[in-house]
Amino acid sequence: MQHSFLKNTRHIVVFGAGHGIGLAFVEALLAEVPEARIDAQYRKKEKAEGLFNLRERHPDRLFTHALDPLDETALRSHFTQLRQQTEQIDLCISTIGFLHDEDMAPERAVKDFEVQKLEKLYRVNTLANAMIAKELRPFLSRKSAACFSVIRA
């Protein structure tokens, strides 16, 4: 059953759509909101195969973009390009987040804290989404419902 908010949704943007939660959102939104255009951002091409497969199945509705959300110039340019497609974004979901990678394990105790690691976590988990919000703001309508949501595991 489609939520009433989604009934009028025409333009959706999903950051972190290359895999995991973001990819699952893109899949669900393609099924639930058949009238909407979806712009899906991914950071690493090698992890976005599932997104590319969806794009092949929905070439008129799903548009994919490689983007590092921590690159302010690239982010601003991306939103400038989106402005050519739409005046309004009804729904923006960001699943950008970071817990650990091959160089960094999750901290298990205060003694494990290191400034460089905490800075990386802060940049990805907080600053990236703040910069998205900054660039997204002009696209959010004051006349109708719009939503920006940050969702992480």
Tab-separated table of C-alpha atoms in Angstrom:
chain	number	residue	atom	x	y	z
A	1	MET	CA	0.000	0.000	0.000
A	2	GLN	CA	1.400	3.350	-1.038
A	3	HIS	CA	1.743	6.059	1.622
A	4	SER	CA	-0.237	9.212	0.758
A	5	PHE	CA	2.981	11.294	0.699
A	6	LEU	CA	4.375	9.107	-2.079
A	7	LYS	CA	1.224	9.504	-4.164
A	8	ASN	CA	2.276	13.020	-5.234
A	9	THR	CA	6.011	12.341	-5.357
A	10	ARG	CA	7.517	13.097	-8.745
A	11	HIS	CA	11.251	13.544	-8.145
A	12	ILE	CA	13.335	11.471	-5.717
A	13	VAL	CA	17.055	11.667	-4.994
A	14	VAL	CA	18.906	8.870	-3.186
A	15	PHE	CA	22.494	9.299	-1.970
A	16	GLY	CA	24.428	6.144	-1.138
A	17	ALA	CA	22.389	4.173	-3.669
A	18	GLY	CA	25.237	1.971	-4.913
A	19	HIS	CA	24.616	-0.876	-2.491
A	20	GLY	CA	23.092	-1.821	0.858
A	21	ILE	CA	20.262	0.248	2.324
A	22	GLY	CA	20.413	2.865	-0.431
A	23	LEU	CA	20.051	0.291	-3.183
A	24	ALA	CA	17.134	-1.313	-1.324
A	25	PHE	CA	15.419	2.095	-1.162
A	26	VAL	CA	15.867	2.624	-4.902
A	27	GLU	CA	14.401	-0.822	-5.601
A	28	ALA	CA	11.410	-0.217	-3.333
A	29	LEU	CA	10.768	3.279	-4.679
A	30	LEU	CA	10.841	2.069	-8.281
A	31	ALA	CA	8.100	-0.397	-7.357
A	32	GLU	CA	6.046	1.874	-5.068
A	33	VAL	CA	6.216	5.184	-6.949
A	34	PRO	CA	5.920	4.301	-10.648
A	35	GLU	CA	5.486	7.927	-11.780
A	36	ALA	CA	8.615	9.266	-10.091
A	37	ARG	CA	12.006	10.068	-11.569
A	38	ILE	CA	14.782	8.765	-9.320
A	39	ASP	CA	18.292	10.204	-9.327
A	40	ALA	CA	20.589	7.766	-7.541
A	41	GLN	CA	24.114	8.666	-6.443
A	42	TYR	CA	26.864	6.170	-5.789
A	43	ARG	CA	30.489	6.664	-4.781
A	44	LYS	CA	32.243	3.475	-5.907
A	45	LYS	CA	31.456	2.050	-9.328
A	46	GLU	CA	32.748	-1.394	-8.340
A	47	LYS	CA	30.079	-1.643	-5.609
A	48	ALA	CA	27.175	-0.350	-7.730
A	49	GLU	CA	26.486	-3.295	-10.048
A	50	GLY	CA	23.005	-3.839	-8.595
A	51	LEU	CA	22.159	-0.184	-9.221
A	52	PHE	CA	23.340	-0.431	-12.818
A	53	ASN	CA	21.172	-3.523	-13.314
A	54	LEU	CA	18.147	-1.575	-12.067
A	55	ARG	CA	18.999	1.300	-14.414
A	56	GLU	CA	18.934	-1.114	-17.364
A	57	ARG	CA	15.431	-2.235	-16.330
A	58	HIS	CA	14.171	1.349	-15.728
A	59	PRO	CA	16.092	3.573	-18.193
A	60	ASP	CA	13.341	6.223	-18.379
A	61	ARG	CA	13.012	6.620	-14.609
A	62	LEU	CA	16.340	5.791	-12.947
A	63	PHE	CA	19.360	8.009	-13.497
A	64	THR	CA	22.659	7.170	-11.823
A	65	HIS	CA	25.514	9.497	-10.969
A	66	ALA	CA	28.993	8.889	-9.590
A	67	LEU	CA	29.545	11.411	-6.812
A	68	ASP	CA	31.768	11.895	-3.793
A	69	PRO	CA	29.487	13.766	-1.370
A	70	LEU	CA	32.511	15.187	0.449
A	71	ASP	CA	33.631	17.003	-2.706
A	72	GLU	CA	31.806	20.314	-2.285
A	73	THR	CA	32.436	21.467	-5.848
A	74	ALA	CA	31.175	18.195	-7.334
A	75	LEU	CA	28.122	18.226	-5.053
A	76	ARG	CA	27.240	21.812	-6.016
A	77	SER	CA	27.727	20.953	-9.701
A	78	HIS	CA	25.508	17.899	-9.327
A	79	PHE	CA	22.655	19.957	-7.864
A	80	THR	CA	23.134	22.540	-10.625
A	81	GLN	CA	22.639	19.743	-13.155
A	82	LEU	CA	19.562	18.528	-11.269
A	83	ARG	CA	18.143	22.052	-11.563
A	84	GLN	CA	17.959	21.459	-15.339
A	85	GLN	CA	15.649	18.488	-14.649
A	86	THR	CA	13.413	19.860	-11.923
A	87	GLU	CA	12.560	22.842	-9.755
A	88	GLN	CA	11.508	20.648	-6.854
A	89	ILE	CA	12.707	17.487	-5.157
A	90	ASP	CA	9.932	15.796	-3.227
A	91	LEU	CA	12.000	13.187	-1.413
A	92	CYS	CA	15.723	12.967	-0.738
A	93	ILE	CA	17.140	10.010	1.138
A	94	SER	CA	20.752	9.750	2.199
A	95	THR	CA	22.128	6.456	3.399
A	96	ILE	CA	25.681	7.759	3.436
A	97	GLY	CA	27.442	6.499	6.506
A	98	PHE	CA	30.610	4.851	7.658
A	99	LEU	CA	31.421	2.480	10.508
A	100	HIS	CA	34.678	0.851	9.466
A	101	ASP	CA	36.774	-0.250	6.505
A	102	GLU	CA	39.898	-2.302	5.872
A	103	ASP	CA	42.029	0.387	7.560
A	104	MET	CA	39.775	1.136	10.481
A	105	ALA	CA	37.969	-1.174	12.894
A	106	PRO	CA	35.119	0.020	15.135
A	107	GLU	CA	36.310	1.372	18.471
A	108	ARG	CA	35.551	-1.014	21.304
A	109	ALA	CA	36.861	1.178	24.112
A	110	VAL	CA	37.883	4.789	24.761
A	111	LYS	CA	41.534	3.720	24.546
A	112	ASP	CA	40.909	2.929	20.845
A	113	PHE	CA	39.987	6.530	19.959
A	114	GLU	CA	42.296	8.249	17.493
A	115	VAL	CA	41.780	11.774	16.159
A	116	GLN	CA	42.277	10.793	12.494
A	117	LYS	CA	39.733	7.985	12.740
A	118	LEU	CA	37.167	10.132	14.531
A	119	GLU	CA	37.654	12.932	11.991
A	120	LYS	CA	36.949	10.486	9.160
A	121	LEU	CA	33.794	9.250	10.885
A	122	TYR	CA	32.632	12.817	11.476
A	123	ARG	CA	33.326	13.885	7.883
A	124	VAL	CA	31.410	10.998	6.339
A	125	ASN	CA	28.593	10.587	8.867
A	126	THR	CA	27.892	14.245	9.592
A	127	LEU	CA	29.481	16.692	7.183
A	128	ALA	CA	28.517	14.875	3.971
A	129	ASN	CA	24.835	14.932	4.909
A	130	ALA	CA	25.034	18.539	6.097
A	131	MET	CA	26.454	19.546	2.709
A	132	ILE	CA	23.703	17.626	0.922
A	133	ALA	CA	21.112	19.471	3.033
A	134	LYS	CA	22.718	22.800	2.155
A	135	GLU	CA	22.546	22.131	-1.605
A	136	LEU	CA	19.103	20.499	-1.383
A	137	ARG	CA	17.422	23.376	0.450
A	138	PRO	CA	16.453	25.431	-2.661
A	139	PHE	CA	14.686	22.374	-4.130
A	140	LEU	CA	12.358	21.852	-1.162
A	141	SER	CA	8.950	23.375	-1.772
A	142	ARG	CA	7.252	25.582	0.774
A	143	LYS	CA	3.900	24.918	-0.909
A	144	SER	CA	3.816	21.120	-0.745
A	145	ALA	CA	5.258	18.316	1.325
A	146	ALA	CA	8.945	17.514	0.872
A	147	CYS	CA	11.251	15.297	2.899
A	148	PHE	CA	14.977	14.919	3.503
A	149	SER	CA	15.867	11.820	5.472
A	150	VAL	CA	19.229	10.455	6.613
A	151	ILE	CA	19.129	6.733	7.367
A	152	ARG	CA	22.069	4.601	8.448
A	153	ALA	CA	22.627	1.173	9.898
